[in-house]
Each structure stands twice: as structure tokens, then as C-alpha cells.
Tab-separated table of C-alpha atoms in Angstrom:
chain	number	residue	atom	x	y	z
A	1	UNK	CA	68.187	33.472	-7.018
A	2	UNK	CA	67.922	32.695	-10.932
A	3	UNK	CA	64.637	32.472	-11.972
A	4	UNK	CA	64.391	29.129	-14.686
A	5	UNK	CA	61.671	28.819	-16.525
A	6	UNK	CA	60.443	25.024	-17.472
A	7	UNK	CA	60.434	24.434	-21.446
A	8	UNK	CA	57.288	24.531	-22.985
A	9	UNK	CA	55.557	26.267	-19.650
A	10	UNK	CA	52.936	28.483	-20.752
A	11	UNK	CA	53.379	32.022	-20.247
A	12	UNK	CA	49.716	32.874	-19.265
A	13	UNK	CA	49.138	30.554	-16.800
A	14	UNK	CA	50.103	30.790	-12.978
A	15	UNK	CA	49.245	27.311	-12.222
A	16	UNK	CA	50.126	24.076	-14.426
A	17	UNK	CA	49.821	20.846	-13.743
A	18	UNK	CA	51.850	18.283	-15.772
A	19	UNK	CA	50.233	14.605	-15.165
A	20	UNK	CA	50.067	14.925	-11.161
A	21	UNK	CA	49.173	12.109	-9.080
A	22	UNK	CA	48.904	12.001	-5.366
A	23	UNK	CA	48.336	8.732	-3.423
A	24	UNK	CA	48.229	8.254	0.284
A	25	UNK	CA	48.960	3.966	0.839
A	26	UNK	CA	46.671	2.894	-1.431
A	27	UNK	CA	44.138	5.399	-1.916
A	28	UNK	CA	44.542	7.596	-4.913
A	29	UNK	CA	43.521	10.640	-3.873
A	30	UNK	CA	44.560	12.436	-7.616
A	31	UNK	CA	44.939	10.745	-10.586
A	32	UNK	CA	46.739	12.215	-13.453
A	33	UNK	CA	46.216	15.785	-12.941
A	34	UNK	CA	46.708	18.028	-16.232
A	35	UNK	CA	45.438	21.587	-16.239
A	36	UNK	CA	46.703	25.101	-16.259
A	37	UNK	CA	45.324	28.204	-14.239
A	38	UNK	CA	45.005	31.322	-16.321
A	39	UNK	CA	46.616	34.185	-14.843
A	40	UNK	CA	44.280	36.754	-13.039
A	41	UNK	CA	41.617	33.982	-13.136
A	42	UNK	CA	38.964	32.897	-10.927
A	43	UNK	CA	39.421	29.086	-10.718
A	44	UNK	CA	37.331	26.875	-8.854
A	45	UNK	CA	37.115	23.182	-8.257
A	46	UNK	CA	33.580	21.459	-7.734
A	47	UNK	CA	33.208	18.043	-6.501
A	48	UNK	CA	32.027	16.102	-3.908
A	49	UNK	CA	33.329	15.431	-0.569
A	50	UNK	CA	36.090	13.241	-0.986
A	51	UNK	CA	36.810	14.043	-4.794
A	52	UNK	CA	40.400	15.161	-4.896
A	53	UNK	CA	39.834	18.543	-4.717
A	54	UNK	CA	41.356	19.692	-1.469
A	55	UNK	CA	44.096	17.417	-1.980
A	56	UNK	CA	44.391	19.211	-5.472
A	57	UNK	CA	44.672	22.507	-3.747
A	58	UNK	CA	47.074	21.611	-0.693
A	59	UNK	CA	49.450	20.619	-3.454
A	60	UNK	CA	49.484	24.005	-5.093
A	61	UNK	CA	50.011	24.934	-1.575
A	62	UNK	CA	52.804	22.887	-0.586
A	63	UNK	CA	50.932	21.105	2.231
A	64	UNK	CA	51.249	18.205	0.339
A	65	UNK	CA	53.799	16.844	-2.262
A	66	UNK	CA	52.545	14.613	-5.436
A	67	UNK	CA	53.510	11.454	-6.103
A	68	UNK	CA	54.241	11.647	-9.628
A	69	UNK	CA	54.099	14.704	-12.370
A	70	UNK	CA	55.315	18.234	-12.357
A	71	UNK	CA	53.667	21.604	-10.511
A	72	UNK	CA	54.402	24.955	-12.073
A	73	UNK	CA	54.048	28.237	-10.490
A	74	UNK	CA	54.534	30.951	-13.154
A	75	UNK	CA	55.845	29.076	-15.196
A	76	UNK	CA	58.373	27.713	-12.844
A	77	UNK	CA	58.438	24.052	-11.458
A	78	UNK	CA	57.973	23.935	-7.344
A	79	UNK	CA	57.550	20.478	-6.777
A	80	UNK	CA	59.515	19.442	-4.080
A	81	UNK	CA	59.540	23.141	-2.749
A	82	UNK	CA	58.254	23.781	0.592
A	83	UNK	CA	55.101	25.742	1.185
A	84	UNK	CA	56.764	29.099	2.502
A	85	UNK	CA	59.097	29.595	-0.409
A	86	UNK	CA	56.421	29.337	-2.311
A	87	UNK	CA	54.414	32.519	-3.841
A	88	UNK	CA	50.916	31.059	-2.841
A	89	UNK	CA	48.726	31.931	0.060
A	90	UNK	CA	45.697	29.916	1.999
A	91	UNK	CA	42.644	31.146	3.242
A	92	UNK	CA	41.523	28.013	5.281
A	93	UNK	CA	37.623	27.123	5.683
A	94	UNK	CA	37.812	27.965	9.511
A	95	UNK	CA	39.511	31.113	9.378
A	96	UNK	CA	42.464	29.801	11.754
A	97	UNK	CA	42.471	33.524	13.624
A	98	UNK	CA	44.186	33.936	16.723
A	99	UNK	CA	41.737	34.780	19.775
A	100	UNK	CA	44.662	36.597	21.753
A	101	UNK	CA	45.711	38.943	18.685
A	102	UNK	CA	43.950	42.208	17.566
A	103	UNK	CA	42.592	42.281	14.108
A	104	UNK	CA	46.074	43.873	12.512
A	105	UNK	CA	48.144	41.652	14.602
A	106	UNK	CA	46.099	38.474	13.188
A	107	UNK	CA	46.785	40.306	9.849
A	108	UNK	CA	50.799	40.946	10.642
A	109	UNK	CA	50.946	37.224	11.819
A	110	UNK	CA	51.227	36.863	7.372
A	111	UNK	CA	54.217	39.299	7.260
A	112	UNK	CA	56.370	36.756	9.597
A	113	UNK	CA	57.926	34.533	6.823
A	114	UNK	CA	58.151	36.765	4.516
A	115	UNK	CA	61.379	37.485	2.500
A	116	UNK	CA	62.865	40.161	2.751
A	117	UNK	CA	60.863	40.684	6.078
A	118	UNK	CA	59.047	44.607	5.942
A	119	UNK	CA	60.739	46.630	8.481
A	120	UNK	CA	58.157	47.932	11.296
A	121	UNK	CA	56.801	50.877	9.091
A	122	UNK	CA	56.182	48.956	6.162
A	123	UNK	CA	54.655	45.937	7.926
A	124	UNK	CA	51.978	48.910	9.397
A	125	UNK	CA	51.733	50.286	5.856
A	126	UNK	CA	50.955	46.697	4.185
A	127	UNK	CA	48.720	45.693	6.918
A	128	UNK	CA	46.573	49.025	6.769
A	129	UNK	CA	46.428	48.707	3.017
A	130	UNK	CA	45.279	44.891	3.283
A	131	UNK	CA	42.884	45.922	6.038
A	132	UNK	CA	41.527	48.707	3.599
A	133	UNK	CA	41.113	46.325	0.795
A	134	UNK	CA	39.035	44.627	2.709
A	135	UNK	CA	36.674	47.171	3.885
A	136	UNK	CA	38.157	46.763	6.856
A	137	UNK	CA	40.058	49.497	7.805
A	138	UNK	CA	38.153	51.183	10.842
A	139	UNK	CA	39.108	47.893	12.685
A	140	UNK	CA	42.831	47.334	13.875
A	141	UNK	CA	42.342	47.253	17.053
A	142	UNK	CA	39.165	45.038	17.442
A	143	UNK	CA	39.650	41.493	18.985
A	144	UNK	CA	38.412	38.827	16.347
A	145	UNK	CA	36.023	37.479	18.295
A	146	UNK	CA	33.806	40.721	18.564
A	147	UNK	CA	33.607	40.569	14.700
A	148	UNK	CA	30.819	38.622	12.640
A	149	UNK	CA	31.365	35.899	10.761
A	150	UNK	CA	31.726	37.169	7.407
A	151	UNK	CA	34.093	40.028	9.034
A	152	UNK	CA	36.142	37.787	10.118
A	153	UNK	CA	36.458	35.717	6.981
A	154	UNK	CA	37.701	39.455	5.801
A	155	UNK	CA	40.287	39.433	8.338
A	156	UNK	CA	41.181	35.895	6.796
A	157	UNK	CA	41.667	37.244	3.502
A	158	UNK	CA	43.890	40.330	4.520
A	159	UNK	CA	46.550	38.414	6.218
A	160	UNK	CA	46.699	36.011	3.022
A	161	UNK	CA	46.800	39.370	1.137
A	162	UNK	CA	49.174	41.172	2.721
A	163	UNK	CA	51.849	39.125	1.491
A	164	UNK	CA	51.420	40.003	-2.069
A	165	UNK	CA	51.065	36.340	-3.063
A	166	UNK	CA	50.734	35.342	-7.303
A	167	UNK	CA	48.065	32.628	-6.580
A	168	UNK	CA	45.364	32.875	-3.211
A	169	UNK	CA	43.537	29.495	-2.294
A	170	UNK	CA	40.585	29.341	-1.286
A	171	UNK	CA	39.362	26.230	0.759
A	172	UNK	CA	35.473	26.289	1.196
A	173	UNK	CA	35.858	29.858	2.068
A	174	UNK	CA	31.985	30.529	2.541
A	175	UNK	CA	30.998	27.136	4.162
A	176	UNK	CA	30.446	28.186	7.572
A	177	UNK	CA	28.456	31.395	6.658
A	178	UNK	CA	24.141	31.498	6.802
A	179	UNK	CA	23.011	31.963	3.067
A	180	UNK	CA	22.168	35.912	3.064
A	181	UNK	CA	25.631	36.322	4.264
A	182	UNK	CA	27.361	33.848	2.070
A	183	UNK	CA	25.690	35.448	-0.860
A	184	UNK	CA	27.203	38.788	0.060
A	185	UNK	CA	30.231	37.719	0.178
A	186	UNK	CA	30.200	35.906	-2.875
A	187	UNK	CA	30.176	39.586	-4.216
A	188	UNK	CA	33.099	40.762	-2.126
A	189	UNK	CA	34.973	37.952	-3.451
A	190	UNK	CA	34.696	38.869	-6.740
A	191	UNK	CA	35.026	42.434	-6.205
A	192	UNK	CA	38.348	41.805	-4.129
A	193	UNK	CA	39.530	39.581	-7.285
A	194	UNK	CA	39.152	42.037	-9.576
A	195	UNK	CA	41.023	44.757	-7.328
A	196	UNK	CA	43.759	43.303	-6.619
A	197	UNK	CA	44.065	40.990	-9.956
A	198	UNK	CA	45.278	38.194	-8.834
A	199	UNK	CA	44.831	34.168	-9.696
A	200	UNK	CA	42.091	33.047	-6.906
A	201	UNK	CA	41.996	29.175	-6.777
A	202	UNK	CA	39.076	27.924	-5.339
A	203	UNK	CA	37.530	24.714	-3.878
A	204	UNK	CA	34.106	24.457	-3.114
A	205	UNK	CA	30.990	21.850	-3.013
A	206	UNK	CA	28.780	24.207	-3.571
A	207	UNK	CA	27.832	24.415	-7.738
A	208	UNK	CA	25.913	27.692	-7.448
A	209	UNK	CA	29.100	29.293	-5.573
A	210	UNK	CA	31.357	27.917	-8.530
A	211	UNK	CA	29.280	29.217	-11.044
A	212	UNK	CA	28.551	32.247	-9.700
A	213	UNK	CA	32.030	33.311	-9.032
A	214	UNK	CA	34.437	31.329	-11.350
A	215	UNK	CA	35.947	32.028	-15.415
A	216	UNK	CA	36.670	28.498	-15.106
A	217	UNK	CA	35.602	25.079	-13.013
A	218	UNK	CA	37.051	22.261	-13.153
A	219	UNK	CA	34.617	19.024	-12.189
A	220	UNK	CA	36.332	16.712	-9.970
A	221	UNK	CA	35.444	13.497	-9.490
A	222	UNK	CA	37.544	10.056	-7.588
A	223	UNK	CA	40.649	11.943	-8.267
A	224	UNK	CA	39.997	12.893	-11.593
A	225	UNK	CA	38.738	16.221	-13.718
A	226	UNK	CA	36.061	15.242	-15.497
A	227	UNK	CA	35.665	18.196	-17.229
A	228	UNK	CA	37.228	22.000	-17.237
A	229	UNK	CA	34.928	24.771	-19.056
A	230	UNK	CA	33.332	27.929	-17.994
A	231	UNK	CA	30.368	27.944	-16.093
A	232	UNK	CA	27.834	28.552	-19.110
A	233	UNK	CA	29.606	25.823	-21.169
A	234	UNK	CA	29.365	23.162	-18.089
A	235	UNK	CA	25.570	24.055	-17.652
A	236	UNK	CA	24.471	23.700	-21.493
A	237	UNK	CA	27.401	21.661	-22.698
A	238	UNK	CA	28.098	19.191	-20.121
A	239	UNK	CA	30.448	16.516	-21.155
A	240	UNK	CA	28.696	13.251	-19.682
A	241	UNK	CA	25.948	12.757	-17.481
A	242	UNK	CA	27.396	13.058	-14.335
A	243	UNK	CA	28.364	16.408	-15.051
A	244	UNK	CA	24.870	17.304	-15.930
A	245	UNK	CA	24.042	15.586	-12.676
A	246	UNK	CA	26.438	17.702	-10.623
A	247	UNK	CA	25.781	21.039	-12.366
A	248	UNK	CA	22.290	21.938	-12.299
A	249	UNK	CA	19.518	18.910	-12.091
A	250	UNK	CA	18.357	17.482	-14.857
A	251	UNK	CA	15.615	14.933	-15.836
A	252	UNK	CA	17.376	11.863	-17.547
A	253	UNK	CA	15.756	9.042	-20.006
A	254	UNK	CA	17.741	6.041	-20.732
A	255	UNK	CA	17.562	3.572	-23.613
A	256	UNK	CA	18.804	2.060	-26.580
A	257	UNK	CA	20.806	3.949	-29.153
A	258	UNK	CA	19.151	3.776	-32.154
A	259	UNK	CA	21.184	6.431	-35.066
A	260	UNK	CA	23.270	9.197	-34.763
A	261	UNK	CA	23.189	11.525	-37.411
A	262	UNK	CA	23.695	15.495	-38.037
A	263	UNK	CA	25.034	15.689	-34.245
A	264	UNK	CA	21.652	13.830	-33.310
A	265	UNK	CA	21.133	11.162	-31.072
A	266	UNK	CA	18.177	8.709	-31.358
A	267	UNK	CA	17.116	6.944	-28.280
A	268	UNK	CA	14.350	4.169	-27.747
A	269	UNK	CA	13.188	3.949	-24.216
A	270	UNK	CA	12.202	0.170	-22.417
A	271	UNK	CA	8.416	1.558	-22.817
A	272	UNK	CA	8.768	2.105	-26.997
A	273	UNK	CA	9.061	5.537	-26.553
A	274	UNK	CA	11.544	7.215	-29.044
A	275	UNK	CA	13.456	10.126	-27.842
A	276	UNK	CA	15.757	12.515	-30.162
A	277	UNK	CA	18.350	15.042	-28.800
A	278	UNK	CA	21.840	16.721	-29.945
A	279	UNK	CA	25.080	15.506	-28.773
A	280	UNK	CA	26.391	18.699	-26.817
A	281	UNK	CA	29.810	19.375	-28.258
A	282	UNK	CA	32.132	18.121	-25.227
A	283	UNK	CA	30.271	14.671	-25.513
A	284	UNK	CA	31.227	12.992	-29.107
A	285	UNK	CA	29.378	10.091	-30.153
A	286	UNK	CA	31.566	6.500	-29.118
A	287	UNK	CA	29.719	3.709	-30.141
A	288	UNK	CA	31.589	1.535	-26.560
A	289	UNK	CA	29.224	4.125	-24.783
A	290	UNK	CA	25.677	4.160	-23.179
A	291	UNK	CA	24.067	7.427	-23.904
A	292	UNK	CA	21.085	8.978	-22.183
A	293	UNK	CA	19.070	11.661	-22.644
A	294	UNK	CA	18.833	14.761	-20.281
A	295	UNK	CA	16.349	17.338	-20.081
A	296	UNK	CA	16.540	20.183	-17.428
A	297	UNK	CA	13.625	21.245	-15.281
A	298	UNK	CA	13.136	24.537	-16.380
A	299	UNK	CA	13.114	23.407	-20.152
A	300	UNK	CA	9.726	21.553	-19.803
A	301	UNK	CA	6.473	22.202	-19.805
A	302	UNK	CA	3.388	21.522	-17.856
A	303	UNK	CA	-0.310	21.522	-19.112
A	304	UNK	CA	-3.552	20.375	-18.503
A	305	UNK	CA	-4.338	16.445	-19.270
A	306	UNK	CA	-4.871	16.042	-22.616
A	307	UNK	CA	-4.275	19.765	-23.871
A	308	UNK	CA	-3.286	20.624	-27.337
A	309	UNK	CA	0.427	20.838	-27.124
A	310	UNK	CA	1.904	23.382	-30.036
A	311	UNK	CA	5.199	23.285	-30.338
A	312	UNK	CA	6.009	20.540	-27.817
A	313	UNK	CA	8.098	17.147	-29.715
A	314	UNK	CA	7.505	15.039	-27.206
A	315	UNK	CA	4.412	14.637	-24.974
A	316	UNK	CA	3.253	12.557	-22.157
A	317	UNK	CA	0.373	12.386	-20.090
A	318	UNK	CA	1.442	12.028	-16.230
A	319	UNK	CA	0.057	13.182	-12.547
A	320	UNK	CA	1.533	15.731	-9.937
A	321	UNK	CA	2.891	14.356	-6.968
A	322	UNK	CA	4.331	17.468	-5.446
A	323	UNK	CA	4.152	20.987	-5.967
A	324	UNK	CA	7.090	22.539	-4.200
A	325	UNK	CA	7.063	26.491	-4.194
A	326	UNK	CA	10.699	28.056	-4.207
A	327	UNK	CA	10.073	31.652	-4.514
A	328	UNK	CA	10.993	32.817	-8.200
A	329	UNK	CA	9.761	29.368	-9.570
A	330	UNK	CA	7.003	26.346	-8.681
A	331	UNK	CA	8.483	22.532	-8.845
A	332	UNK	CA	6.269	19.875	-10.197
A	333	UNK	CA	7.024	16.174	-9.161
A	334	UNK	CA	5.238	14.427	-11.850
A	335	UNK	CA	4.872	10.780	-12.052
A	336	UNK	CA	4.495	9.099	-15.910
A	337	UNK	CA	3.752	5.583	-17.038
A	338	UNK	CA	6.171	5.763	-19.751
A	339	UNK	CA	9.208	8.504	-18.475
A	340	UNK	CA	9.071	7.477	-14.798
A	341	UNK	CA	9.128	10.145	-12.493
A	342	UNK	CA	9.977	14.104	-13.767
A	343	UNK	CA	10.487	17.675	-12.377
A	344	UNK	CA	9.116	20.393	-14.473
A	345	UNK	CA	10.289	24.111	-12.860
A	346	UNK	CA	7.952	26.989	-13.793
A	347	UNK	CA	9.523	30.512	-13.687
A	348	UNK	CA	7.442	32.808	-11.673
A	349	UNK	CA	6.646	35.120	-14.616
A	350	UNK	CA	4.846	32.110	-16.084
A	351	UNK	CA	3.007	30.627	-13.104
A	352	UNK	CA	-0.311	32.202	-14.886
A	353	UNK	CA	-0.095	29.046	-17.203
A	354	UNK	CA	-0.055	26.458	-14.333
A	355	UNK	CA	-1.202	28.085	-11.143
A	356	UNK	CA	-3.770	26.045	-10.843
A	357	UNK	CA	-2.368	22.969	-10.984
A	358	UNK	CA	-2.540	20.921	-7.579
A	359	UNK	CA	-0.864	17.505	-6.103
A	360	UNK	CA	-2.791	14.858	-7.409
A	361	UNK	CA	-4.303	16.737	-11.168
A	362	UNK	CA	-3.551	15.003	-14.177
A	363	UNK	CA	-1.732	16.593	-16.860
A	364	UNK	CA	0.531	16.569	-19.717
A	365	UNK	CA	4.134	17.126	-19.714
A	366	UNK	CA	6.337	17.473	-22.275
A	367	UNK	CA	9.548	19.449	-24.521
A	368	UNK	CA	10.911	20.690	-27.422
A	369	UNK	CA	13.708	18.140	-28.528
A	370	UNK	CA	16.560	20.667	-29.073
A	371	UNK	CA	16.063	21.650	-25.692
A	372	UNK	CA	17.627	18.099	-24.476
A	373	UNK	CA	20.923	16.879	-24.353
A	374	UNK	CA	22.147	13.381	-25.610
A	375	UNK	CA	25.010	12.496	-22.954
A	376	UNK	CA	27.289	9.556	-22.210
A	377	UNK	CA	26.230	7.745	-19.167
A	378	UNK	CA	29.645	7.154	-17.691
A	379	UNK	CA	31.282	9.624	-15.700
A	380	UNK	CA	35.126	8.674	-15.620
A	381	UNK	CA	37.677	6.823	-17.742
A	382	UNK	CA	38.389	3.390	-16.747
């Protein structure tokens, strides 16, 4: 078969979309869908239950069909192509194993559409090398259900493996794993990405998977990418507030515009209190928006009421309302007259300077201004 190449397809990406838009009755479940998947990538999607983002990924599959616009697999349109012509693979949240089947029959079970089908010594071969890829090789001939849970996520990823695919999905792939184990196989993930250098494509809810894992995320939001970047640009560069929401937490002070200048936002808050920050790059200054300004956790300080503050621009005097330890860092809940309520997130290295600090103390809170971020309040296009 002729391989055709769409016009104006670019040649380092294994996934494009071209204005995609998937709607089931009236419920628009993607709207307008333009991005492009480098090749040998890690990809993921981030949103919310009931963003788009599975739907986004069972059309890359095949499972679904869009509505409107173009899908490209390297560089060549499949839309309208069934799922098992095309060169993509699924590892489903839920594993989908087969009770009855050994581990390397569960792993075959991949090799049955394939095209040309592998003979019976080459299926063995490409199963055992899948199996070894893995770290999995020792266990052919185990049943799947006396393997752990992350094992068997392993066995999940051979059989989408061992057909060679261009582009493997991912759909929640660590949801049903305890933390510890989810965390360890965050690393396997990436390991096994690297290996075998191919385009992973991955959906997940969970923002410190995506940014632990991914070259690339892609914020989803009622159908819509709100923003594509990699995860240090989303975290310090977010392009509106609810990606600052999403990505991280954040402290946010709304008011009334009062300048721009020099990349600066000015900002007057309902108490008279006047707030400067600098318009990250991905969020340029429209005077039809609302802006806010956000200030994470960790980039505040705490002190004793009254205290000289050096080097702080703004300072407010406030009380604790909780003090929530989390192991490598101490949470303040602090409730001001004039900011409302506000987390402040003490590294451990520098609990000396507020270890004594207890629910119900007074003290002073406050933050260097560069350290905020002046972001647009809405979150999608109309």
C-alpha cells in the first residue's frame, strides 16, 4: 500500500491534529482540536474528569471518529480508518487481562491482528523480548492473577508493545495503583519510554504524574486545550488563572486593573490594597480581560506579628488557622483582613524560621512582587 503523505504535515510529529471536533448529540465533547505530538515524546493530557481528554485519546485510537477536522499519524491522515489498521496501541486504565491466559499468552493475545501475522517462532521471540522489556521475563508462565498490581500493569504494557506500535496510549495508566507503587512506576514508565523510543500519549488527572513524566502537557478543559507547554513553563508561566489553578495551587488576589507597563500589572484590591506583578509571557495584557494576581504557597513568607520584613514588597498582618505538616514542608492557613484567607508552604530546611508558630498566633505574611504572577481570570474562549 502507497504511503501519501498530507501537504504541509510536519515531519517531526507522530500525532497532528488539524481543527478536530467530536460531539456526541449535543454535547461537545472536543472542540477544535489543533496540536501536534513530537515524535519520541512523552505527551500527556491533564484535565478534569469530563474534560475531553479521553475522548481526545480514543480518537487517536480509532475508538472513536471526529466530527469535523483531520487526524494525522506520521504524517499521514487516518481519519475514517479503523482502529486495527492503525499503528497505535492502548494500554487501558484496568489492564483488560485475561484471567484464563498465562502471562505470555495475555501478551500474544497483541500479536492476533497483526499484519503480516509472526509465524509461531517469531510470535515467541517478540513476546519474550516484550516480556524482557518489561522486567518481566522470569514470568511466562504465571497466571495474571498471582501477579501484583503494578506487575500486571507490566503485563499491560508488553502486549501493547509487542506489536511495535509508532504511538502507545496511555489511559490513566497508574490510577488504580497505592502511591509508593504508583511512584515507582512512574519511573518505569519513563525508563521504558526512553528504551524503546517511542511517542507515549498520555491521559491523566493527576498534575504531579503529568509533570513528572511528560516533555509536553496539554491542559484540557470543556473540550478545549487551554494551554500546551512543558511542565516548567505551565508551572511558572501559566497562561490564565485556571491553569495556575490546575497546576500547582496558588494564592489569588483580585481587583481592579490599574496600569500596565514594562510587562507589569497594577492591581487595586476592594480593601485599597495595591498589588504589582509581571504578566507571565503566555498571558498578554487584553484590556476585555479581568486579571488577577497569583502568588504560590511556597513563594511567601511567614513571620512573627509585626516583624521587620526586609526584602518583602508587600506585607500583611494576619492569624494562623491551620498548621498542616506534610513531611518535607509545614502549611499555614492564614486568615487576613485585607487578602482574605492564604496558604504560606515552608520548606523543611527552613522550618527553623517558623517552627514555632501555632494555630491561633498572629503574624505577618507577605512576598516579594516578582515572585507573583498577573493572570487573566478567564479560563476558555467564548
Amino acid at each position: 500500500m502507497e504511503t501519501v503523505m498530507v501537504p504541509g504535515s510536519d515531519p517531526q510529529a507522530d500525532v497532528e491534529f488539524r481543527a478536530v471536533s467530536k460531539r456526541f448529540g449535543q454535547v461537545v465533547a472536543a472542540s477544535d482540536l489543533i496540536f501536534s505530538v513530537r515524535k519520541g515524546s512523552f505527551h500527556a493530557f491533564l484535565g478534569a474528569s469530563g474534560c475531553g481528554k479521553t475522548t481526545t485519546l480514543r480518537m487517536v485510537a480509532g475508538f472513536e471518529q471526529p466530527t469535523s477536522g483531520d487526524i494525522l499519524l506520521a504524517g499521514q491522515s487516518v481519519t475514517g480508518v479503523p482502529a486495527y489498521r492503525r499503528s497505535v496501541n492502548m494500554v487501558f486504565q484496568h489492564y483488560a487481562l485475561f484471567p484464563h491466559l498465562n502471562v505470555s499468552q495475555n501478551v500474544a493475545y497483541g500479536l492476533r491482528y497483526a499484519r503480516p501475522r509472526p509465524d509461531s517462532r517469531d510470535q515467541a521471540k517478540r513476546v519474550a523480548e516484550a516480556l524482557d522489556m518489561v522486567r518481566l521475563g522470569e514470568y511466562g508462565n504465571r497466571r495474571v492473577w498471582e501477579l501484583s498490581g503494578g506487575q500486571q500493569q507490566r503485563v499491560a504494557l508488553a502486549r501493547a508493545l509487542v506489536n511495535q506500535p509508532k504511538v502507545l496510549l496511555l489511559d490513566e495508566p497508574l490510577a488504580a495503583l497505592d502511591r509508593k507503587l504508583r511512584k515507582e512506576m512512574q519511573t518505569e514508565l519513563l525508563r521504558l519510554q526512553r528504551e524503546v523510543g517511542i511517542t507515549f500519549i498520555m491521559v491523566t488527572h493527576d498534575q504531579e504524574e503529568a509533570l513528572s513524566m511528560s516533555d509536553q502537557i496539554s491542559i484540557m478543559h470543556a473540550g478545549q486545550i487551554i494551554q500546551t507547554a512543558s511542565p516548567l513553563s505551565l508551572y511558572e508561566s501559566p497562561a490564565n488563572r485556571y491553569v495556575a489553578d490546575f497546576v500547582g495551587e496558588s494564592n489569588f488576589f483580585q481587583g481592579e486593573t490599574r496600569s500596565v507597563s514594562n510587562g507589569e500589572l497594577e492591581l487595586q484590591t476592594a480593601q485599597g490594597v495595591t498589588l504589582r506583578s509581571p504578566l507571565t509571557p503566555a498571558s498578554a495584557y487584553s484590556a476585555e480581560n479581568r486579571y488577577c494576581i497569583a502568588v504560590r504557597p511556597e513563594a511567601m513568607s511567614i513571620l512573627p506579628y509585626q516583624a521587620q520584613a526586609s526584602g518583602l514588597d508587600v506585607t500583611v498582618p494576619g492569624q494562623i488557622e491551620d498548621r498542616i505538616y506534610l513531611g518535607d514542608n509545614t502549611e499555614y492557613r492564614v486568615k487576613t483582613d485585607v487578602l482574605g484567607n492564604v496558604s504560606v508552604r515552608v520548606p523543611k530546611h527552613r522550618m527553623a524560621e517558623a517552627a514555632a508558630f501555632q494555630r491561633g498566633d498572629k503574624v505577618t505574611v507577605g512576598w516579594q512582587q516578582h515572585m507573583g504572577l498577573a493572570l487573566a481570570e478567564e479560563s476558555v474562549a467564548a
